Each structure stands twice: as C-alpha cells, then as structure tokens.
Short mmCIF file of C-alpha atoms (C1' of nucleotides) in Angstrom, two decimals:
data_model
loop_
_atom_site.label_atom_id
_atom_site.label_comp_id
_atom_site.label_asym_id
_atom_site.label_seq_id
_atom_site.Cartn_x
_atom_site.Cartn_y
_atom_site.Cartn_z
CA MET A 1 44.42 117.47 -141.40
CA THR A 2 40.82 117.51 -140.25
CA VAL A 3 39.44 117.18 -136.78
CA GLU A 4 36.23 115.34 -136.00
CA PRO A 5 33.85 117.63 -134.17
CA GLY A 6 34.71 117.25 -130.56
CA ALA A 7 37.25 114.52 -131.27
CA ALA A 8 39.80 114.47 -128.46
CA ALA A 9 38.85 118.09 -127.76
CA GLU A 10 38.85 119.48 -124.27
CA PRO A 11 35.43 120.01 -122.79
CA LEU A 12 34.18 123.54 -123.33
CA ALA A 13 30.76 124.56 -122.11
CA ARG A 14 28.91 125.26 -125.32
CA GLY A 15 25.75 127.26 -125.01
CA GLY A 16 26.35 127.70 -121.30
CA GLY A 17 26.23 131.48 -121.32
CA VAL A 18 30.02 131.91 -121.41
CA ALA A 19 31.48 132.54 -124.87
CA LEU A 20 33.93 129.90 -126.04
CA TRP A 21 36.74 132.41 -126.55
CA ARG A 22 36.34 133.57 -122.95
CA GLN A 23 36.69 130.06 -121.64
CA ILE A 24 39.80 129.54 -123.77
CA PHE A 25 41.20 132.87 -122.62
CA GLY A 26 40.76 131.83 -119.01
CA GLU A 27 42.25 128.41 -119.59
CA ILE A 28 45.43 129.74 -121.19
CA GLU A 29 45.64 132.54 -118.64
CA ARG A 30 45.60 129.96 -115.87
CA GLU A 31 48.23 127.85 -117.57
CA ILE A 32 50.55 130.82 -117.89
CA ALA A 33 49.96 131.78 -114.28
CA ALA A 34 50.66 128.20 -113.25
CA GLY A 35 53.98 128.35 -115.05
CA ARG A 36 53.15 125.71 -117.64
CA TYR A 37 54.56 128.09 -120.22
CA SER A 38 57.50 130.09 -118.92
CA PRO A 39 58.19 133.74 -119.81
CA GLY A 40 59.54 134.12 -123.31
CA ALA A 41 58.52 130.62 -124.32
CA ARG A 42 56.56 130.03 -127.46
CA LEU A 43 52.97 129.00 -127.08
CA PRO A 44 51.52 126.23 -129.23
CA THR A 45 50.38 127.42 -132.66
CA GLU A 46 46.85 128.59 -133.32
CA GLN A 47 46.49 125.40 -135.33
CA ALA A 48 47.41 123.32 -132.28
CA PHE A 49 44.96 125.15 -130.03
CA THR A 50 42.28 124.74 -132.70
CA ALA A 51 42.76 120.98 -132.50
CA ARG A 52 43.01 120.94 -128.72
CA PHE A 53 39.81 122.86 -128.06
CA GLY A 54 37.90 121.73 -131.14
CA VAL A 55 36.98 125.25 -132.25
CA ASN A 56 37.53 127.47 -135.26
CA ARG A 57 40.78 129.38 -135.59
CA HIS A 58 38.87 132.66 -135.31
CA THR A 59 37.81 131.67 -131.84
CA ILE A 60 41.40 130.97 -130.82
CA ARG A 61 42.49 134.25 -132.36
CA ARG A 62 39.85 136.14 -130.40
CA ALA A 63 41.22 134.69 -127.18
CA MET A 64 44.81 135.50 -128.23
CA GLU A 65 43.81 139.06 -129.04
CA GLU A 66 42.52 139.50 -125.51
CA LEU A 67 45.54 137.80 -123.99
CA GLU A 68 47.76 140.22 -125.87
CA ALA A 69 45.66 143.23 -124.81
CA ALA A 70 46.01 142.01 -121.24
CA GLY A 71 49.78 141.96 -121.70
CA LEU A 72 50.09 138.23 -121.11
CA VAL A 73 51.38 137.25 -124.52
CA ARG A 74 53.11 138.82 -127.49
CA VAL A 75 52.08 137.76 -131.01
CA GLU A 76 54.57 137.94 -133.88
CA GLN A 77 53.48 137.36 -137.43
CA GLY A 78 55.32 134.48 -139.02
CA ARG A 79 57.00 133.48 -135.76
CA GLY A 80 54.39 132.57 -133.24
CA THR A 81 52.91 133.64 -129.96
CA PHE A 82 55.14 134.11 -126.95
CA VAL A 83 54.53 134.40 -123.25
CA ALA A 84 55.31 137.98 -122.28
CA GLU A 85 58.45 138.51 -120.28
CA ASP A 86 58.43 141.04 -117.52
CA VAL A 87 60.26 144.00 -119.00
CA LEU A 88 63.00 145.39 -116.90
CA ASP A 89 62.69 149.04 -115.96
CA TYR A 90 66.03 150.72 -116.42
CA ARG A 91 65.53 153.81 -114.30
CA LEU A 92 67.78 156.76 -115.05
CA GLY A 93 68.94 159.14 -112.37
CA THR A 94 72.05 160.98 -111.23
CA ARG A 95 73.45 157.82 -109.68
CA THR A 96 72.82 155.30 -112.42
CA ARG A 97 74.83 152.12 -112.03
CA PHE A 98 73.91 148.95 -113.80
CA THR A 99 74.21 146.80 -110.70
CA GLU A 100 72.11 149.05 -108.51
CA VAL A 101 69.41 149.64 -111.12
CA ILE A 102 68.95 145.91 -111.54
CA ARG A 103 69.12 145.05 -107.82
CA ARG A 104 66.41 147.60 -107.12
CA GLN A 105 64.12 145.46 -109.26
CA ASN A 106 65.02 142.36 -107.28
CA ARG A 107 66.85 140.85 -110.21
CA GLU A 108 70.39 139.52 -110.31
CA PRO A 109 72.89 141.56 -112.33
CA SER A 110 76.15 140.25 -113.71
CA GLY A 111 78.68 141.42 -116.24
CA ARG A 112 81.42 140.21 -118.49
CA ILE A 113 84.24 142.12 -120.13
CA LEU A 114 84.56 141.06 -123.74
CA ARG A 115 87.62 143.02 -124.76
CA VAL A 116 89.86 145.77 -123.43
CA ALA A 117 92.18 147.78 -125.61
CA GLU A 118 93.95 151.10 -125.77
CA VAL A 119 92.99 153.06 -128.86
CA PRO A 120 93.21 156.64 -130.09
CA ALA A 121 90.08 158.71 -129.40
CA ASP A 122 87.89 159.32 -132.42
CA ALA A 123 85.93 162.54 -132.76
CA ALA A 124 82.91 161.41 -130.76
CA VAL A 125 84.88 159.92 -127.87
CA ALA A 126 87.17 162.93 -127.73
CA ALA A 127 84.22 165.30 -127.56
CA ALA A 128 82.46 163.29 -124.86
CA LEU A 129 85.54 163.00 -122.64
CA GLY A 130 86.77 166.51 -123.33
CA LEU A 131 90.07 165.28 -124.77
CA GLY A 132 91.90 166.05 -127.96
CA ARG A 133 91.21 163.81 -130.90
CA GLY A 134 93.70 160.97 -131.15
CA ARG A 135 94.57 160.99 -127.45
CA PRO A 136 94.91 157.51 -125.97
CA VAL A 137 91.76 156.07 -124.41
CA VAL A 138 90.94 152.69 -122.97
CA LYS A 139 88.01 150.99 -124.69
CA ALA A 140 86.27 148.24 -122.74
CA ASP A 141 83.51 146.18 -124.37
CA ARG A 142 81.15 144.82 -121.82
CA LEU A 143 78.12 142.55 -121.72
CA GLY A 144 75.53 143.10 -119.00
CA LEU A 145 73.24 140.29 -117.91
CA VAL A 146 70.18 140.07 -115.71
CA ASP A 147 69.32 136.74 -114.18
CA GLY A 148 71.77 135.23 -116.62
CA ARG A 149 70.14 136.69 -119.73
CA PRO A 150 72.01 139.32 -121.75
CA VAL A 151 70.31 142.71 -121.80
CA LEU A 152 72.97 145.18 -122.77
CA VAL A 153 76.23 145.30 -124.67
CA GLY A 154 78.40 148.30 -125.15
CA SER A 155 81.73 150.04 -125.10
CA HIS A 156 83.08 152.18 -122.29
CA PHE A 157 85.83 154.72 -122.81
CA PHE A 158 88.22 156.16 -120.24
CA SER A 159 91.19 158.46 -120.57
CA ALA A 160 94.28 156.26 -120.65
CA VAL A 161 96.29 159.12 -119.16
CA ARG A 162 94.06 159.74 -116.16
CA PHE A 163 93.41 156.02 -115.56
CA PRO A 164 96.65 154.27 -116.54
CA ARG A 165 95.79 151.01 -114.79
CA ILE A 166 92.10 150.75 -115.63
CA ALA A 167 92.62 148.25 -118.45
CA ALA A 168 94.16 145.81 -116.00
CA GLU A 169 91.43 146.48 -113.42
CA LEU A 170 88.63 145.80 -115.85
CA ALA A 171 90.30 142.67 -117.13
CA THR A 172 89.95 141.12 -113.67
CA ASP A 173 86.68 142.73 -112.50
CA PRO A 174 83.88 143.78 -114.86
CA SER A 175 82.57 146.50 -112.52
CA VAL A 176 83.03 149.98 -113.94
CA THR A 177 82.23 151.46 -110.54
CA ARG A 178 85.05 149.56 -108.83
CA ALA A 179 87.48 150.22 -111.67
CA LEU A 180 86.89 153.96 -111.36
CA ALA A 181 87.17 153.76 -107.57
CA ALA A 182 90.54 152.05 -107.94
CA GLY A 183 91.52 154.87 -110.26
CA GLY A 184 90.79 157.50 -107.64
CA VAL A 185 87.15 158.30 -108.46
CA PRO A 186 85.13 156.87 -105.57
CA ASP A 187 81.91 158.42 -106.82
CA TYR A 188 80.60 159.56 -110.18
CA ARG A 189 77.43 161.03 -111.61
CA ARG A 190 75.49 160.44 -114.80
CA ARG A 191 75.56 163.69 -116.70
CA THR A 192 73.70 162.97 -119.91
CA THR A 193 72.00 160.07 -121.54
CA ARG A 194 71.02 160.18 -125.19
CA VAL A 195 68.66 157.50 -126.39
CA THR A 196 67.82 156.40 -129.88
CA ALA A 197 66.74 153.24 -131.68
CA ARG A 198 68.52 151.29 -134.38
CA MET A 199 68.98 147.80 -135.73
CA PRO A 200 71.67 145.70 -134.06
CA THR A 201 74.84 144.64 -135.77
CA PRO A 202 75.02 140.87 -136.30
CA GLU A 203 77.52 140.71 -133.45
CA GLU A 204 75.25 142.65 -131.09
CA ALA A 205 72.28 140.50 -132.00
CA GLY A 206 74.33 137.42 -131.24
CA LEU A 207 75.56 138.71 -127.90
CA LEU A 208 72.07 139.85 -126.88
CA GLN A 209 70.60 136.57 -128.11
CA GLN A 210 67.93 138.33 -130.08
CA SER A 211 66.72 138.34 -133.65
CA ARG A 212 68.59 140.55 -136.07
CA THR A 213 65.26 141.94 -137.20
CA ARG A 214 64.34 143.36 -133.80
CA PRO A 215 65.68 146.78 -132.89
CA VAL A 216 67.81 147.83 -129.95
CA LEU A 217 67.76 150.89 -127.75
CA ALA A 218 71.06 152.66 -128.30
CA THR A 219 72.39 155.01 -125.65
CA GLU A 220 75.26 157.41 -125.41
CA THR A 221 76.16 158.28 -121.85
CA VAL A 222 78.63 160.50 -120.07
CA ASN A 223 79.60 160.12 -116.42
CA THR A 224 81.54 162.75 -114.52
CA ASP A 225 83.42 162.93 -111.25
CA PRO A 226 81.97 165.14 -108.47
CA GLN A 227 83.85 168.12 -109.94
CA GLY A 228 81.97 167.72 -113.20
CA GLU A 229 84.95 166.40 -115.15
CA PRO A 230 84.02 163.57 -117.55
CA VAL A 231 85.53 160.26 -116.46
CA GLU A 232 83.68 157.79 -118.63
CA ALA A 233 81.77 157.84 -121.89
CA GLY A 234 79.82 154.88 -123.14
CA TRP A 235 77.89 153.64 -126.13
CA SER A 236 75.59 150.78 -125.24
CA CYS A 237 72.65 148.99 -126.70
CA TYR A 238 69.81 147.27 -124.90
CA ALA A 239 67.60 144.42 -126.04
CA ALA A 240 64.45 146.44 -126.64
CA GLY A 241 62.09 143.60 -125.82
CA ARG A 242 63.61 143.03 -122.41
CA VAL A 243 64.40 146.55 -121.22
CA GLN A 244 62.57 149.81 -121.03
CA ILE A 245 64.30 153.02 -120.09
CA VAL A 246 62.33 154.93 -117.49
CA VAL A 247 62.74 158.60 -116.71
CA GLU A 248 60.97 160.05 -113.71
CA THR A 249 60.98 163.80 -113.61
CA MET B 1 81.02 147.91 -167.07
CA THR B 2 84.59 149.15 -166.97
CA VAL B 3 85.90 152.66 -166.82
CA GLU B 4 89.02 153.75 -168.68
CA PRO B 5 91.58 155.10 -166.26
CA GLY B 6 90.91 158.75 -165.98
CA ALA B 7 88.23 158.72 -168.64
CA ALA B 8 85.91 161.68 -168.08
CA ALA B 9 86.99 161.65 -164.43
CA GLU B 10 87.31 164.72 -162.28
CA PRO B 11 90.84 165.89 -161.73
CA LEU B 12 92.34 164.46 -158.56
CA ALA B 13 95.92 165.21 -157.59
CA ARG B 14 97.58 161.84 -157.95
CA GLY B 15 100.91 161.47 -156.24
CA GLY B 16 100.60 164.93 -154.79
CA GLY B 17 101.03 163.92 -151.17
CA VAL B 18 97.28 163.86 -150.39
CA ALA B 19 95.62 160.48 -150.52
CA LEU B 20 92.89 160.15 -153.12
CA TRP B 21 90.29 159.17 -150.57
CA ARG B 22 91.04 162.32 -148.58
CA GLN B 23 90.51 164.47 -151.62
CA ILE B 24 87.24 162.70 -152.33
CA PHE B 25 86.24 162.97 -148.70
CA GLY B 26 86.87 166.70 -148.80
CA GLU B 27 85.06 167.11 -152.06
CA ILE B 28 81.90 165.38 -150.87
CA GLU B 29 82.11 167.08 -147.50
CA ARG B 30 82.17 170.45 -149.23
CA GLU B 31 79.27 169.52 -151.47
CA ILE B 32 77.19 168.53 -148.47
CA ALA B 33 78.14 171.71 -146.63
CA ALA B 34 77.27 173.70 -149.72
CA GLY B 35 73.85 172.09 -149.74
CA ARG B 36 74.26 170.31 -153.04
CA TYR B 37 72.80 167.24 -151.32
CA SER B 38 70.15 168.14 -148.81
CA PRO B 39 69.76 166.39 -145.44
CA GLY B 40 68.21 162.97 -145.83
CA ALA B 41 68.82 162.86 -149.56
CA ARG B 42 70.45 159.84 -151.12
CA LEU B 43 73.95 160.29 -152.38
CA PRO B 44 74.96 158.87 -155.75
CA THR B 45 75.90 155.20 -155.59
CA GLU B 46 79.47 154.11 -154.94
CA GLN B 47 79.42 152.95 -158.54
CA ALA B 48 78.58 156.45 -159.71
CA PHE B 49 81.33 158.02 -157.61
CA THR B 50 83.75 155.44 -158.93
CA ALA B 51 83.02 156.61 -162.47
CA ARG B 52 83.03 160.29 -161.54
CA PHE B 53 86.41 160.27 -159.82
CA GLY B 54 87.99 157.52 -161.88
CA VAL B 55 89.12 155.50 -158.88
CA ASN B 56 88.56 152.04 -157.50
CA ARG B 57 85.46 151.36 -155.45
CA HIS B 58 87.67 150.69 -152.39
CA THR B 59 88.84 154.26 -152.52
CA ILE B 60 85.27 155.54 -152.56
CA ARG B 61 84.40 153.23 -149.70
CA ARG B 62 87.31 154.52 -147.67
CA ALA B 63 86.03 158.06 -148.13
CA MET B 64 82.46 157.00 -147.26
CA GLU B 65 83.71 155.25 -144.15
CA GLU B 66 85.29 158.44 -142.94
CA LEU B 67 82.27 160.51 -143.89
CA GLU B 68 80.12 158.18 -141.81
CA ALA B 69 82.54 158.30 -138.88
CA ALA B 70 82.36 162.07 -139.09
CA GLY B 71 78.59 161.85 -138.91
CA LEU B 72 78.06 163.45 -142.28
CA VAL B 73 76.44 160.51 -144.01
CA ARG B 74 74.63 157.36 -143.06
CA VAL B 75 75.30 154.18 -145.03
CA GLU B 76 72.53 151.61 -145.28
CA GLN B 77 73.39 148.25 -146.69
CA GLY B 78 71.27 147.52 -149.73
CA ARG B 79 69.70 150.97 -149.81
CA GLY B 80 72.39 153.49 -150.35
CA THR B 81 74.20 156.34 -148.67
CA PHE B 82 72.23 159.24 -147.23
CA VAL B 83 73.18 162.68 -146.09
CA ALA B 84 72.80 162.74 -142.33
CA GLU B 85 70.00 164.87 -141.05
CA ASP B 86 70.71 166.94 -138.00
CA VAL B 87 69.27 164.87 -135.23
CA LEU B 88 66.83 166.67 -133.06
CA ASP B 89 67.48 166.51 -129.33
CA TYR B 90 64.24 165.81 -127.52
CA ARG B 91 65.15 166.92 -124.04
CA LEU B 92 63.05 165.51 -121.23
CA GLY B 93 62.23 167.47 -118.11
CA THR B 94 59.36 168.18 -115.77
CA ARG B 95 57.91 170.68 -118.20
CA THR B 96 58.14 168.75 -121.43
CA ARG B 97 55.95 170.17 -124.18
CA PHE B 98 56.50 169.34 -127.80
CA THR B 99 56.31 172.94 -128.92
CA GLU B 100 58.76 174.25 -126.33
CA VAL B 101 61.24 171.42 -126.76
CA ILE B 102 61.41 172.07 -130.48
CA ARG B 103 61.50 175.86 -130.23
CA ARG B 104 64.44 175.65 -127.86
CA GLN B 105 66.36 174.08 -130.70
CA ASN B 106 65.45 176.93 -133.02
CA ARG B 107 63.27 174.67 -135.12
CA GLU B 108 59.67 175.19 -136.09
CA PRO B 109 57.13 172.83 -134.48
CA SER B 110 53.68 172.12 -135.85
CA GLY B 111 51.03 169.52 -135.25
CA ARG B 112 48.05 167.88 -136.81
CA ILE B 113 45.24 165.94 -135.22
CA LEU B 114 44.54 162.82 -137.23
CA ARG B 115 41.55 161.44 -135.38
CA VAL B 116 39.62 162.06 -132.21
CA ALA B 117 37.26 159.52 -130.71
CA GLU B 118 35.70 158.51 -127.43
CA VAL B 119 36.55 154.94 -126.53
CA PRO B 120 36.46 152.73 -123.43
CA ALA B 121 39.75 152.62 -121.54
CA ASP B 122 41.74 149.43 -121.99
CA ALA B 123 43.85 148.04 -119.16
CA ALA B 124 46.96 150.12 -119.94
CA VAL B 125 45.11 153.42 -120.37
CA ALA B 126 43.05 152.82 -117.26
CA ALA B 127 46.17 152.13 -115.20
CA ALA B 128 48.00 155.18 -116.51
CA LEU B 129 45.11 157.57 -115.87
CA GLY B 130 44.05 155.96 -112.63
CA LEU B 131 40.58 155.15 -113.92
CA GLY B 132 38.52 152.00 -113.94
CA ARG B 133 38.83 149.78 -116.97
CA GLY B 134 36.16 150.52 -119.54
CA ARG B 135 35.60 154.11 -118.40
CA PRO B 136 35.16 156.54 -121.29
CA VAL B 137 38.31 158.25 -122.49
CA VAL B 138 39.04 160.56 -125.38
CA LYS B 139 41.69 159.24 -127.73
CA ALA B 140 43.41 161.79 -129.94
CA ASP B 141 45.87 160.67 -132.60
CA ARG B 142 48.35 163.35 -133.40
CA LEU B 143 51.21 163.93 -135.78
CA GLY B 144 54.04 166.20 -134.72
CA LEU B 145 56.22 167.91 -137.29
CA VAL B 146 59.45 169.87 -137.13
CA ASP B 147 60.20 172.26 -139.97
CA GLY B 148 57.43 170.54 -141.86
CA ARG B 149 58.89 167.04 -141.52
CA PRO B 150 57.06 164.45 -139.43
CA VAL B 151 58.98 163.31 -136.37
CA LEU B 152 56.42 161.83 -134.03
CA VAL B 153 53.04 160.18 -134.17
CA GLY B 154 51.05 159.01 -131.22
CA SER B 155 47.84 158.75 -129.28
CA HIS B 156 46.87 160.90 -126.33
CA PHE B 157 44.27 159.82 -123.82
CA PHE B 158 42.19 161.99 -121.50
CA SER B 159 39.36 161.19 -119.14
CA ALA B 160 36.13 161.94 -121.01
CA VAL B 161 34.46 162.64 -117.67
CA ARG B 162 36.96 165.19 -116.43
CA PHE B 163 37.40 166.81 -119.87
CA PRO B 164 34.01 166.59 -121.54
CA ARG B 165 34.78 169.14 -124.23
CA ILE B 166 38.37 168.20 -125.03
CA ALA B 167 37.45 166.29 -128.17
CA ALA B 168 35.97 169.43 -129.68
CA GLU B 169 38.93 171.52 -128.53
CA LEU B 170 41.48 169.22 -130.12
CA ALA B 171 39.51 169.03 -133.32
CA THR B 172 40.04 172.75 -133.84
CA ASP B 173 43.48 173.19 -132.24
CA PRO B 174 46.14 170.47 -132.15
CA SER B 175 47.81 171.83 -129.01
CA VAL B 176 47.46 169.49 -126.04
CA THR B 177 48.64 172.25 -123.74
CA ARG B 178 45.86 174.61 -124.82
CA ALA B 179 43.24 171.87 -124.79
CA LEU B 180 44.10 171.04 -121.19
CA ALA B 181 44.13 174.72 -120.29
CA ALA B 182 40.64 175.08 -121.73
CA GLY B 183 39.66 172.10 -119.61
CA GLY B 184 40.78 173.80 -116.42
CA VAL B 185 44.38 172.57 -116.21
CA PRO B 186 46.55 175.60 -116.93
CA ASP B 187 49.74 173.75 -116.07
CA TYR B 188 50.85 170.15 -116.04
CA ARG B 189 54.01 168.18 -115.35
CA ARG B 190 55.62 165.18 -116.98
CA ARG B 191 55.61 162.41 -114.40
CA THR B 192 57.13 159.45 -116.16
CA THR B 193 58.51 158.64 -119.56
CA ARG B 194 59.18 155.07 -120.56
CA VAL B 195 61.23 154.51 -123.68
CA THR B 196 61.69 151.46 -125.79
CA ALA B 197 62.38 150.59 -129.42
CA ARG B 198 60.24 148.70 -131.89
CA MET B 199 59.46 148.43 -135.57
CA PRO B 200 56.80 150.83 -136.85
CA THR B 201 53.43 149.69 -138.08
CA PRO B 202 52.94 150.32 -141.81
CA GLU B 203 50.69 153.25 -140.93
CA GLU B 204 53.28 154.77 -138.59
CA ALA B 205 56.03 154.34 -141.18
CA GLY B 206 53.84 156.11 -143.73
CA LEU B 207 53.00 158.98 -141.42
CA LEU B 208 56.61 159.40 -140.36
CA GLN B 209 57.76 159.08 -143.97
CA GLN B 210 60.36 156.53 -143.07
CA SER B 211 61.27 153.04 -144.19
CA ARG B 212 59.37 150.19 -142.58
CA THR B 213 62.69 148.50 -141.88
CA ARG B 214 63.94 151.28 -139.62
CA PRO B 215 62.90 151.23 -135.99
CA VAL B 216 61.12 153.87 -133.98
CA LEU B 217 61.58 155.08 -130.44
CA ALA B 218 58.37 154.27 -128.63
CA THR B 219 57.43 156.20 -125.52
CA GLU B 220 54.76 155.92 -122.90
CA THR B 221 54.21 159.13 -120.99
CA VAL B 222 52.04 160.33 -118.13
CA ASN B 223 51.36 163.98 -117.37
CA THR B 224 49.76 165.14 -114.15
CA ASP B 225 48.18 168.32 -112.89
CA PRO B 226 49.99 170.25 -110.12
CA GLN B 227 48.19 168.11 -107.55
CA GLY B 228 49.76 164.99 -109.01
CA GLU B 229 46.56 163.70 -110.58
CA PRO B 230 47.10 162.16 -114.03
CA VAL B 231 45.46 164.25 -116.74
CA GLU B 232 46.96 162.79 -119.88
CA ALA B 233 48.58 159.55 -120.94
CA GLY B 234 50.23 159.11 -124.28
CA TRP B 235 51.83 156.48 -126.48
CA SER B 236 54.00 158.02 -129.14
CA CYS B 237 56.68 156.95 -131.52
CA TYR B 238 59.53 158.98 -132.91
CA ALA B 239 61.44 158.58 -136.15
CA ALA B 240 64.65 157.23 -134.65
CA GLY B 241 66.88 158.67 -137.34
CA ARG B 242 65.59 162.18 -136.78
CA VAL B 243 65.15 162.34 -133.03
CA GLN B 244 67.22 161.46 -130.03
CA ILE B 245 65.82 161.54 -126.53
CA VAL B 246 68.13 163.35 -124.16
CA VAL B 247 68.03 163.06 -120.40
CA GLU B 248 70.14 165.39 -118.31
CA THR B 249 70.40 164.40 -114.70
"C1'" DA C 1 69.78 133.65 -154.43
"C1'" DC C 2 65.84 131.11 -154.50
"C1'" DA C 3 62.06 127.89 -153.11
"C1'" DA C 4 59.22 125.62 -149.81
"C1'" DA C 5 57.05 125.14 -145.46
"C1'" DT C 6 55.25 127.21 -141.34
"C1'" DT C 7 52.76 130.61 -138.83
"C1'" DT C 8 50.13 134.67 -138.03
"C1'" DG C 9 47.15 138.47 -140.33
"C1'" DT C 10 43.17 139.90 -143.21
"C1'" DT C 11 39.01 139.61 -145.59
"C1'" DC C 12 35.38 137.68 -147.54
"C1'" DG C 13 30.79 135.01 -146.52
"C1'" DT C 14 27.34 132.37 -143.70
"C1'" DA C 15 24.71 131.20 -139.65
"C1'" DT C 16 22.98 131.45 -134.86
"C1'" DG C 17 21.50 133.24 -130.37
"C1'" DT C 18 20.27 137.22 -127.57
"C1'" DA C 19 18.78 141.63 -126.33
"C1'" DT C 20 16.05 145.70 -127.68
"C1'" DG C 21 12.26 148.39 -129.18
"C1'" DA D 1 5.16 138.79 -133.76
"C1'" DC D 2 8.56 141.39 -136.09
"C1'" DA D 3 12.66 144.09 -137.27
"C1'" DT D 4 17.07 145.41 -135.94
"C1'" DA D 5 21.55 145.36 -133.93
"C1'" DC D 6 25.24 143.00 -131.91
"C1'" DA D 7 28.26 139.44 -130.37
"C1'" DT D 8 29.50 134.84 -131.26
"C1'" DA D 9 31.05 130.99 -134.12
"C1'" DC D 10 32.43 128.63 -138.33
"C1'" DG D 11 34.59 128.08 -143.16
"C1'" DA D 12 37.57 129.25 -146.93
"C1'" DA D 13 40.92 131.66 -149.23
"C1'" DC D 14 44.69 134.56 -149.58
"C1'" DA D 15 48.47 137.90 -147.80
"C1'" DA D 16 52.64 138.69 -145.22
"C1'" DA D 17 56.52 137.49 -142.31
"C1'" DT D 18 59.72 134.11 -140.82
"C1'" DT D 19 62.38 130.04 -140.93
"C1'" DT D 20 64.60 126.36 -143.20
"C1'" DG D 21 66.64 123.77 -146.98
#
DNA sequence: ACAAATTTGTTCGTATGTATG
DNA sequence: ACATACATACGAACAAATTTG
C-alpha cells in the first residue's frame, strides 16, 4: 500500500521550526492524556501512524522512542505499542495486608478464594510454619484484584490444628485478616518476604490475564502473631507489569 | 530405541520393600551431595537415566519430581534438569552494600566496571537524584559477581556536578562505596528499593551467563547521604535463579 | 509441528537545513 | 564563501518476536 504525499494526512507544520517527530509526539501525548487511548490499550501500529501523519516510519519511531522514554507508552517487539499503565506500588512493611496496601494507593482491592483444602505439609511449608513435615495444613488458593484486574495469585497455608475452622471461614470470606481474627489472632506481622522472578505456569498466566511469556514476581512470605509464632505462610505471584514491590528502609 | 530389561543396568533392589524411585532418588541425591554434578550443571537426560537404571521413564520422573520438591534440582521443560544452585539471599536494609551483603553469607563478592560515561540525565534519573532533566550525570555500568559467577548487572548514576572525579575513581576501583567516600560521602543509606521482574536484554543475559528465556529481578534503588540528599540512583538486574531478595520487617 | 502474516527492531544509504568557526 | 558537524527526514531491505491458521 502506498500513500500519496500528504494524501488524507493530518496537517503537520513542515519547515516551521518544530521537528515533525516533536509535533507527532505532542499529538499522541495529548491523545493519551485526553483518554482517547486508555491505559493498557494498544496504540495503532507504526504503519497506521505513518499513513495518518504522512511521514516516514523513522519519524514515527522517533516519536515513539521519546514517548517510551517519557514513560507514556511501552513498546513490545512483535506485539505492538501499548499505553503505559500506572504500576501499583506494593509497599512492604511490618503490617502488610493486601487490602490496606491497595487502599493506600486509592485503588479498590478485592479477592476471590479459588480453592480450599486440607493437605499434609511438605518440607517448605513445614519449615515456614515451624511444624513437622506431614502435619495437616489448610491450603487456600486466592486471587487478588485491584480495580477489578487480577494482580496476584497465590496459596496461603495455615496450621489445621491451630485454626480448625479457617477453611470454612475462608470459603465464605476471602479476607485472610478476618479469617485469622476469627481464629483468635486479631493482629499479625509480616516477618519475612523473599522475592524472586520466574515464568508463570499456564494456570497462573490465565488467572493473571497476562502473556505466558512475561515473567511474574514470586514471593514467599511468613506472617507471625504478636508473640512471633508463625500463623501463615504464603507463596504468591504478581503480574510483573502491573505491580512493583517497594521497600522503604 | 529399546532397552533390554536389566541390560547393563545398575543394580536396584527390586521387590526389596523400597520403591525403585526412592532408590533412584537416593542415588542421585547422594551423587549431588558428593559433588559429582556441580551446582547449575545439567543432569543426564531422563532417557539416559532410564537406560542406566533399567527402569521406565515414569519411574525416573517420579524420582525427579521428588528431587525438585526437595529443592535439589530444577526441571526446565525442553531444556533439561539442572542441579539447583544455592540461592543467594540478598538481604535489604538501611545499610545495603553489595560487598557486605555477600560477605555476610560467607561468599566472595567481586565487581567489574564495564563502562563509565558522562551523559545528560533522562526523566527517571533526574527524578531519582532530584536534579533537573538534562543535567550532567555520571553513568557507571557494573557487573557484580559472587564466587566468580555473575549475579547482577546494572547502571549507577551520580551527579557529575557534586562528584566531578567519580568517573576516574570508578575506572580504577569498582567499589561504589569507596568512590562515594572519595567524593566526600563516607556513609550513605538505602532509601528505597523497587523490585519488579522482566526478561533480560540479550546483553544482560550474556553478562549474567543465563538463558534469555529466564527472567531477571529488576531493581531501582536510591541511596542518600546522612542528610537525606540522594547521592546515587541505580537500575540493576539480578539473575533470578541465583538470587532472592529478602526483606525482614 | 510448521507456515504465513503482522509488527517492531536494526542497519544500510541518501538528502536537506541549520548552526558553527 | 567554505568546511564541518549535527539533527532531521526519507527509502529500502532484512532481522526478530508474536500471533494465527
């Protein structure tokens, strides 16, 4: 497909002292600010912009480069260019609760329990909770959402002996905080958080609604009661493009 | 290719009360402990083990499954099975220095400066250092190694005005701590650390000696002098399989 | 498992206008 | 007037990643 010079192209001030790519940069910047393209949405292709503005692809790419440097868009080879989403800061502290962390950013948290089951503790769970291997624990798989979009999925483990009714609690209310309160632990503290990166399982990618080729932030956490006794251990993963873990020291 | 039952296979106690996969598990576990396969090395294929022990591939897989659950090996679909490397805990605190963090784990840290250059600050660097955009900053690309293996690669930024000689310092000594000390900042504190996950660039993968299909932990850090003034901002990435960021709260 | 189509990334080359000395 | 450097702009071809059939 060829485009006649200037045919149906938007008016750009050629030779007016302002470089073409700067004008295009400003135009797209304004459109994003105006909400014409919403966060996470795919922008038109470079090809399409080339036709729209009647310029060479290099010129479009120069503008895109600057838009990316300014943090307004994210360019992915083979996929397209996307309007940057505001990344959520997941701030870690001694009182780290999903709901509170999200609310503090003026976003709306929600959760959904996917599955609750009583299982024997494997080596890792046993070590984290300070139990013997094979002791009964309650495993709760949970999806965490922010403004309706999934951002984290993971499994929480609790001693089935200390919290005999927690499976039933969680089945009716996805809040870990309230489930622990009902089990006699009105307050708890985050003891450790270990963070690493890995590729998601197909199931995780599906639940997080993200590509299987994009990595996730994987965490291992331990929460204790005020006496320092572990009450919950969790293995979660976060959609890396939508969340950033922040540590202030 | 088929293998005669028992042909040239190692002696396993069949019908002796110990499941075959447990014997194989133990055998491989001992070999790893004995150092026959070094950390990070690829194990023989399941096919090869099948021939060696004269059992069905399912039996080998059962043993591998358990070895993975025990954290001794890491199975990667399509690539093979690898001896797990001891993951390094990168513990974050107010005084977080690469050298000290590593030494505390009884490992040997070292570093190498890849490139030092004076460049104008882009939006992100300017914001992190509290400078105007376009102000001159010194960018130092550095590789961090533990026991001779690369674990992190990243760029450090310093105000070229406040630290006029830091480029020369870093060119002769890769220690950021000593370079800042020479610039009149004998002590500094970690203010924030932001962590996310992404795929490495080809260059990063090469420097970290890891596959381009495995993700990295990407961090953005800001260090300040005792007065709270930012003195260094850095963007680093860690080989996710070899490092784990640990936050104790 | 493979092939085709789509989209961004890279690298050539060419030409023009502007600022500088 | 001339040489040089630099940013801008265009064109073509190919590489690499992703998606789809």
